[in-house]
Structures are given as C-alpha cells and as structure tokens.
PDB file of C-alpha atoms in Angstrom:
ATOM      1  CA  UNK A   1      14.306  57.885 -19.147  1.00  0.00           C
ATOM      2  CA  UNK A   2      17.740  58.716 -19.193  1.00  0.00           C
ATOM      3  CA  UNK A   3      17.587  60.836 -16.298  1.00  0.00           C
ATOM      4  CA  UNK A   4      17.307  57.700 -13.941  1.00  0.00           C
ATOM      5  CA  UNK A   5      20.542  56.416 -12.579  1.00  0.00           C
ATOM      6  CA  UNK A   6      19.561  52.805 -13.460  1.00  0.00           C
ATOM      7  CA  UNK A   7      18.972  53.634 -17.086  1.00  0.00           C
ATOM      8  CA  UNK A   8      22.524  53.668 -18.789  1.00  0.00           C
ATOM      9  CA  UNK A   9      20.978  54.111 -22.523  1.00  0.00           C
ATOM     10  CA  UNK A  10      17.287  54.024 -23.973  1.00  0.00           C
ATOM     11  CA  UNK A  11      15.936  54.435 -27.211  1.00  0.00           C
ATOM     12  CA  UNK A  12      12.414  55.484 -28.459  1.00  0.00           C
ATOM     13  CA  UNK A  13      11.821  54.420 -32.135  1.00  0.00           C
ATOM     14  CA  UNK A  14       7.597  55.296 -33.023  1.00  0.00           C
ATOM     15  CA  UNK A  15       6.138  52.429 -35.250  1.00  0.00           C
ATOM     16  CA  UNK A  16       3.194  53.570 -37.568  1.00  0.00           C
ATOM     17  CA  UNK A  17       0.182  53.697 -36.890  1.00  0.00           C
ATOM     18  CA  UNK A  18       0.106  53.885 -33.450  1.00  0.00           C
ATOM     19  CA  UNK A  19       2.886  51.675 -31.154  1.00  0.00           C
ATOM     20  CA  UNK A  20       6.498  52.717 -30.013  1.00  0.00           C
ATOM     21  CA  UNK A  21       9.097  50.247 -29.230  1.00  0.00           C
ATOM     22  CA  UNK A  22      11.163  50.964 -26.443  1.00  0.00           C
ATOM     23  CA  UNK A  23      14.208  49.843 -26.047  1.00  0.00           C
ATOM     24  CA  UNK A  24      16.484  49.991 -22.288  1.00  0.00           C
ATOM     25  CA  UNK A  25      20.049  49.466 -21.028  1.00  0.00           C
ATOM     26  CA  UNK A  26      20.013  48.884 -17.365  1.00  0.00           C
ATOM     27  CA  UNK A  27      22.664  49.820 -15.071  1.00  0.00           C
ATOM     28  CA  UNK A  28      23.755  47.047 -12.637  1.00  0.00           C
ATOM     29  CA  UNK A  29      25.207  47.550  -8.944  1.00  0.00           C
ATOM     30  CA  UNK A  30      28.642  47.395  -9.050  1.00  0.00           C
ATOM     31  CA  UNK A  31      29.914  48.150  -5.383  1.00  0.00           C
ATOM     32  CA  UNK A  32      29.393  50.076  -2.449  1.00  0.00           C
ATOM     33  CA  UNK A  33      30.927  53.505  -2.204  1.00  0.00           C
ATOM     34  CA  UNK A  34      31.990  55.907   0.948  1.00  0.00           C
ATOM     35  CA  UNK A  35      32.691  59.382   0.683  1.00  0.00           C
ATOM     36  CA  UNK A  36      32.081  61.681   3.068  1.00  0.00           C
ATOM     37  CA  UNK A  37      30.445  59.440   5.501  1.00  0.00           C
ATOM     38  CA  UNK A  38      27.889  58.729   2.617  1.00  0.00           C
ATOM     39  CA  UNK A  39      27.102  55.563   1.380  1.00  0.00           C
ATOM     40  CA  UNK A  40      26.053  54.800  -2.618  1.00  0.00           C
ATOM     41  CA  UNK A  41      25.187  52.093  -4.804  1.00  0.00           C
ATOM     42  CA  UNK A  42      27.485  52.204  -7.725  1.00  0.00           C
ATOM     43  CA  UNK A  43      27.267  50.766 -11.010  1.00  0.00           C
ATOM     44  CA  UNK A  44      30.721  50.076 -12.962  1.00  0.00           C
ATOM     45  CA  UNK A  45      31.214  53.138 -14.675  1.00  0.00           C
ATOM     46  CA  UNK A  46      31.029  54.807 -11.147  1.00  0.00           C
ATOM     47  CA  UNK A  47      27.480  56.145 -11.712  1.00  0.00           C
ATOM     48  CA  UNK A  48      26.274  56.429  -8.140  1.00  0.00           C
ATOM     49  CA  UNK A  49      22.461  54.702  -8.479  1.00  0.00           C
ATOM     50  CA  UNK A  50      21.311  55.438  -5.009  1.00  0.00           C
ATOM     51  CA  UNK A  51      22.080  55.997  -1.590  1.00  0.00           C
ATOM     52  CA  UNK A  52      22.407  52.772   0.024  1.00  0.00           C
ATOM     53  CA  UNK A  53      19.868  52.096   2.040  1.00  0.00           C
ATOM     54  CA  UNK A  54      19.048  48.473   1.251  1.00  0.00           C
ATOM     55  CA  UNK A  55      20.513  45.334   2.593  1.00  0.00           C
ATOM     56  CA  UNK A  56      20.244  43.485  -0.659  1.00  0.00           C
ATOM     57  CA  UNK A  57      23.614  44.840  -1.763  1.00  0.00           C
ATOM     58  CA  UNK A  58      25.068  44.585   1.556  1.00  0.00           C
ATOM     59  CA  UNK A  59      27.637  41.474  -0.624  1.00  0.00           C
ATOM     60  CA  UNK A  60      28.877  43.840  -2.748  1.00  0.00           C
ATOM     61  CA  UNK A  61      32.391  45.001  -2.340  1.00  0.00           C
ATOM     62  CA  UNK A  62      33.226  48.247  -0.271  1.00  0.00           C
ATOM     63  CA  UNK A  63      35.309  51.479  -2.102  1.00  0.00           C
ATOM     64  CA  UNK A  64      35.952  54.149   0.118  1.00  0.00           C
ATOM     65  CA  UNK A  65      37.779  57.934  -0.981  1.00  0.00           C
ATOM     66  CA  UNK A  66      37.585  60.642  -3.103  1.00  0.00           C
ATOM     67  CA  UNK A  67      37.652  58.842  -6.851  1.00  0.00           C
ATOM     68  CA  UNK A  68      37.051  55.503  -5.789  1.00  0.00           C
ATOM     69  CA  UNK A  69      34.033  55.464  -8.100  1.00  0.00           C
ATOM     70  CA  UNK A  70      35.971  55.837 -11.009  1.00  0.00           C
ATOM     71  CA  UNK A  71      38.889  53.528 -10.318  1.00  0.00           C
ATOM     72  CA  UNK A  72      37.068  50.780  -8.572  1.00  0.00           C
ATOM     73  CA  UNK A  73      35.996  48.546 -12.156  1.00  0.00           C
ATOM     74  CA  UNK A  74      40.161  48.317 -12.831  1.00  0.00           C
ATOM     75  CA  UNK A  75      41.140  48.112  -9.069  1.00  0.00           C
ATOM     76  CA  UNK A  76      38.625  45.724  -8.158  1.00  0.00           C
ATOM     77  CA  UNK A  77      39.560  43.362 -11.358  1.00  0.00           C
ATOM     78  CA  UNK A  78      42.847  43.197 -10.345  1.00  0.00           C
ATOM     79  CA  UNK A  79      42.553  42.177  -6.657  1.00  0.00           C
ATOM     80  CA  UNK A  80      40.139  39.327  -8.420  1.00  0.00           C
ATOM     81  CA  UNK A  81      43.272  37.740 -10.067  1.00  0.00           C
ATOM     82  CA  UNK A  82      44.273  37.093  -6.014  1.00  0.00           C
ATOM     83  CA  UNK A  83      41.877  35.340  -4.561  1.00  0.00           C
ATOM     84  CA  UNK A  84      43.282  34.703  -1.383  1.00  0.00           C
ATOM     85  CA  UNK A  85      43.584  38.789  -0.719  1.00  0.00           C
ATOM     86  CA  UNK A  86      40.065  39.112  -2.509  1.00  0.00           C
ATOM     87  CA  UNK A  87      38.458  37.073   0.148  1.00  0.00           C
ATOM     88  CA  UNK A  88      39.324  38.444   3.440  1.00  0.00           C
ATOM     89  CA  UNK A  89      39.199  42.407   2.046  1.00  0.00           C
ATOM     90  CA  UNK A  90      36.504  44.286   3.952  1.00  0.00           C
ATOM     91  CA  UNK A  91      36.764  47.768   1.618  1.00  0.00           C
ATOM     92  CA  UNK A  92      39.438  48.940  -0.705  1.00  0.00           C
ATOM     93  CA  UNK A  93      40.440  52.628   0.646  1.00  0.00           C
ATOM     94  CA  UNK A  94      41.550  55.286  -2.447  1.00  0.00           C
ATOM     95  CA  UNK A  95      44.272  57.083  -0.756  1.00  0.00           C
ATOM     96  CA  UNK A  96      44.830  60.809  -1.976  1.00  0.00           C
ATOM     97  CA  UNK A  97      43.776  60.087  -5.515  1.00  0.00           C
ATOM     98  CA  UNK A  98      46.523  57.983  -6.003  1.00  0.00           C
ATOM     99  CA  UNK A  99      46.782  54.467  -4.681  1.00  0.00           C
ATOM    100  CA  UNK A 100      44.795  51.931  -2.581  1.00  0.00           C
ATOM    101  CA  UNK A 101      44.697  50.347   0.834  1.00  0.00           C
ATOM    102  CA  UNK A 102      43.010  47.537   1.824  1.00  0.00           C
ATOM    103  CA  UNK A 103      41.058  46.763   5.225  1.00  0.00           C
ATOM    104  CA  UNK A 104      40.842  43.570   5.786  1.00  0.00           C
ATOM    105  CA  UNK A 105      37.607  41.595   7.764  1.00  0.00           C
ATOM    106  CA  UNK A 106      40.048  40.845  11.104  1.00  0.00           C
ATOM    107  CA  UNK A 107      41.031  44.688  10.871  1.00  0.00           C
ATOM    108  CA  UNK A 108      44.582  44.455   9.227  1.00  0.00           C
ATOM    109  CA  UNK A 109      45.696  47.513   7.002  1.00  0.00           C
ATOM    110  CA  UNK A 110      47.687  46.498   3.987  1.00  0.00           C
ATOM    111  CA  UNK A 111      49.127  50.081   2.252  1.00  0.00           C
ATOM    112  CA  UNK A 112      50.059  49.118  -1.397  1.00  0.00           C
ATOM    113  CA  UNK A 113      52.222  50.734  -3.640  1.00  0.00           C
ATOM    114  CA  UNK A 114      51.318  53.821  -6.015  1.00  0.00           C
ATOM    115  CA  UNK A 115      52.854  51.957  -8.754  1.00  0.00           C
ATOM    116  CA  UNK A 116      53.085  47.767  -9.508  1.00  0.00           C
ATOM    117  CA  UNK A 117      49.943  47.207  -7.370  1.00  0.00           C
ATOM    118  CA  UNK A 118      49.559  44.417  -8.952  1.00  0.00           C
ATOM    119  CA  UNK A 119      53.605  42.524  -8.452  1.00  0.00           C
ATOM    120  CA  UNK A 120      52.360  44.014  -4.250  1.00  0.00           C
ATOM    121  CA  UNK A 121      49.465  41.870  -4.468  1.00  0.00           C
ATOM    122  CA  UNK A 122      50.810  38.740  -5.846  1.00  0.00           C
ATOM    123  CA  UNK A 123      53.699  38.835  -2.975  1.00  0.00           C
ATOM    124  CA  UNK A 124      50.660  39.599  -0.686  1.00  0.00           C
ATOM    125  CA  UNK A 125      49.438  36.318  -1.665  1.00  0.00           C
ATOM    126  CA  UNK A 126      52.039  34.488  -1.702  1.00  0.00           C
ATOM    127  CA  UNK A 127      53.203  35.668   1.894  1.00  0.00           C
ATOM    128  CA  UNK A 128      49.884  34.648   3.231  1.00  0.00           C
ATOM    129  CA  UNK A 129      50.138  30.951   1.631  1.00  0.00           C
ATOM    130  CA  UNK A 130      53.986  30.314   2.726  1.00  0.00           C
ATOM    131  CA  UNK A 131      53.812  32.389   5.949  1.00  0.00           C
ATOM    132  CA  UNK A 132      50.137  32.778   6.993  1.00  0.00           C
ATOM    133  CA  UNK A 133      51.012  36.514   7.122  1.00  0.00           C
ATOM    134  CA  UNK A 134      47.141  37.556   7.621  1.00  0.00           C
ATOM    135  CA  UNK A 135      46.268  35.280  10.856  1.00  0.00           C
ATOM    136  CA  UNK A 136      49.856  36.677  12.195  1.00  0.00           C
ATOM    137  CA  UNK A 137      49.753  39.185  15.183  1.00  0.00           C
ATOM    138  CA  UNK A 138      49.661  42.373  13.540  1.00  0.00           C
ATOM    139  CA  UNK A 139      47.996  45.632  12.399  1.00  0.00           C
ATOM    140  CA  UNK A 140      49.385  46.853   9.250  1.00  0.00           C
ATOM    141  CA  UNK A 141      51.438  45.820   6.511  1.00  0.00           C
ATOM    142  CA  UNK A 142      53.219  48.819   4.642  1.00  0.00           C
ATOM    143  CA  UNK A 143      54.393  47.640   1.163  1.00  0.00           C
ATOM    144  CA  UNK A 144      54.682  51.413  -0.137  1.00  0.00           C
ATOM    145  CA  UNK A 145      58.498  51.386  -0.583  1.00  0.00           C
ATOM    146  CA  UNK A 146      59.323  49.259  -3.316  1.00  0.00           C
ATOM    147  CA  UNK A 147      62.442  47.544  -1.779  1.00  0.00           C
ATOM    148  CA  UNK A 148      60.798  46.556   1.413  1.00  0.00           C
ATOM    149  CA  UNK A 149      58.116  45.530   3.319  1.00  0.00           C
ATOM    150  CA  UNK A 150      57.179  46.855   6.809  1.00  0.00           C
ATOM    151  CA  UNK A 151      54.890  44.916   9.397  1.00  0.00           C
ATOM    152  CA  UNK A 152      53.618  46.911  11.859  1.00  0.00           C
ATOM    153  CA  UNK A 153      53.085  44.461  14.937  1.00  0.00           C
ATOM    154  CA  UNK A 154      50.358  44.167  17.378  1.00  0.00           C
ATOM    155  CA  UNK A 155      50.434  46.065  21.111  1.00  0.00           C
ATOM    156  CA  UNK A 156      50.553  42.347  22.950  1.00  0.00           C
ATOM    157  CA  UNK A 157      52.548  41.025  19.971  1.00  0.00           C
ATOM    158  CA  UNK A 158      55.306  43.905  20.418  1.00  0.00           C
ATOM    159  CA  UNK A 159      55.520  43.704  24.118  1.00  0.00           C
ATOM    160  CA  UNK A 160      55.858  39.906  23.984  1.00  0.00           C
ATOM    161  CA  UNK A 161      59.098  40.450  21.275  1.00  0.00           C
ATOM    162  CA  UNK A 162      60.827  43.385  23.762  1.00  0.00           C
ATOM    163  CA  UNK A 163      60.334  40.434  26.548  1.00  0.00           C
ATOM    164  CA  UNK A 164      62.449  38.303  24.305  1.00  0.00           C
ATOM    165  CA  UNK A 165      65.110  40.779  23.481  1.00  0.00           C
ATOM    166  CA  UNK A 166      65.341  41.603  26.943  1.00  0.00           C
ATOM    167  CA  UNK A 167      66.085  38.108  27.963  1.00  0.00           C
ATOM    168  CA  UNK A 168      68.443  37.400  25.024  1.00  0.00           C
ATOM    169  CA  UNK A 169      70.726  40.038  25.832  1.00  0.00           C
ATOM    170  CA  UNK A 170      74.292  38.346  26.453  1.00  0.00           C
ATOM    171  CA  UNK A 171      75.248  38.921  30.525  1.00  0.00           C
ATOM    172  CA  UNK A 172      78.724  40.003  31.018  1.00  0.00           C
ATOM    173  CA  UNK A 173      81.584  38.310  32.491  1.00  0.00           C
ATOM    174  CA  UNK A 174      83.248  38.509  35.861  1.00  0.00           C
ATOM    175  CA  UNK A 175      86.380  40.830  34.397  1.00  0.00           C
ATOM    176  CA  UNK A 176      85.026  42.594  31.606  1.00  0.00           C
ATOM    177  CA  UNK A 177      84.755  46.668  31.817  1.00  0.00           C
TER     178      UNK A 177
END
C-alpha cells in the first residue's frame, strides 16, 4: 500500500478469527510542479503523486525549478499572508536552488530577494495598493538588491518616456557657447 504515491502511511492490524482492519493516510494535491518540461501533481511534502494529466487540479498553484517540490509548503504559506500578490501569481519560479520569482497572470516578472522574502513581499503589496504597481506599464520588477528596487519598463512604455526626455531638454540661448 505504501508504494502508491497517494498513500502517505497505512497500517494492517489482523483481528482474530478472521478480519483485518485497515487503516490509510491519504496524500492530498498540494500544487502543480514543472521541471524539465514535466508536469506533476504534488502533495505537501513534495511527493510527486502523478503526472498531471487531469484538469481537475488545473486551480492549484504552479511551482516551477529544480527543488520547488520541497520548498513550495513554506514558500507558498508565505505569499498567502499577501493576498493581493497571491491572487494575480500565475507560478512561483525556484531560481538556482536559492530564491523565488514570481510570474504573474498579465506576464510581469517580480525577482525577490534570496533573503527577507517575506519584508519583499509585504512592500510588493503595499506598492500595488498605493501605486497600482501591477496594472503599470512594465515587465519586471527586480527587488534582488536589498537597498533598491528596479522596474524594468515596457518597449511602448520606454519609448513613450525617451519622447518626454527628449522634449524636456532645456534649448539654449542666443549667446551661450
């Protein structure tokens, strides 16, 4: 029994004169996991319990990399305390081993930190609520340096800002060298 991948404990006990009780611990599907351009069902402990192949756990969230099936339980509880990021992540993307990015549904990368993901997520959130930083024109948001954060803008969104410096620029006056 505990050779299947939904089975995370089972016990036989035999019960005279002729009955056994059997007792089961099932595994439950935890999230969707990508490695390798594989796809697996995974249960929290990062068992993988099948390839996915089913649409009934299409909802469940998306963990992509090399030891993402072992850090997703901890990862994945601490991008529930945010909500607002929670909601609009497409897959959570282990990066080297070491620390996360996030895709977002419209496409936006956010690269967090290796360390104080969790202070990177709370600012994430509360730069979306003050400054409606995810519907802004951009495509990634690098938060890896801890004493900065770099937005990565848009093709139409970067032209359009070049346009404006170029029309700021002071003119010179009649006289000056």
């Amino acid at each position: 029994l505990k050779a299947n991948p939904w089975i995370a404990d089972a016990t036989i006990l035999k019960l005279y004169p002729g009955r056994l009780q059997i007792d089961i611990v099932e595994r439950t599907a935890f999230a969707l996991w990508q490695q390798d351009g594989r796809l697996s069902v995974i249960a929290e402990d990062g068992a993988v319990l099948e390839p996915y192949m089913s649409r009934r756990f299409a909802t469940l969230p998306l963990v992509v990399g090399k030891g993402a099936d072992l850090k997703a339980r901890d990862f994945l509880a601490l991008l529930d305390r945010y909500p607002q990021v929670r909601i609009v992540t497409k897959a959570a993307i282990f990066v080297g081993e070491r620390r996360w990015n996030l895709r977002l549904k419209d496409g936006l990368d956010i690269r967090l930190p290796e360390n104080d993901v969790g202070n990177a997520l709370a600012l994430l959130s509360k730069l979306d609520q003050d400054d409606r930083l995810f519907s802004r024109d951009i495509v990634a948001v690098d938060m890896r340096l801890p004493d900065r954060l770099t937005v990565q803008l848009s093709e139409d969104a970067a032209k359009a800002r070049e346009e404006l410096f170029k029309e700021k620029k002071p003119r010179k006056k009649a006289g000056d060298a």
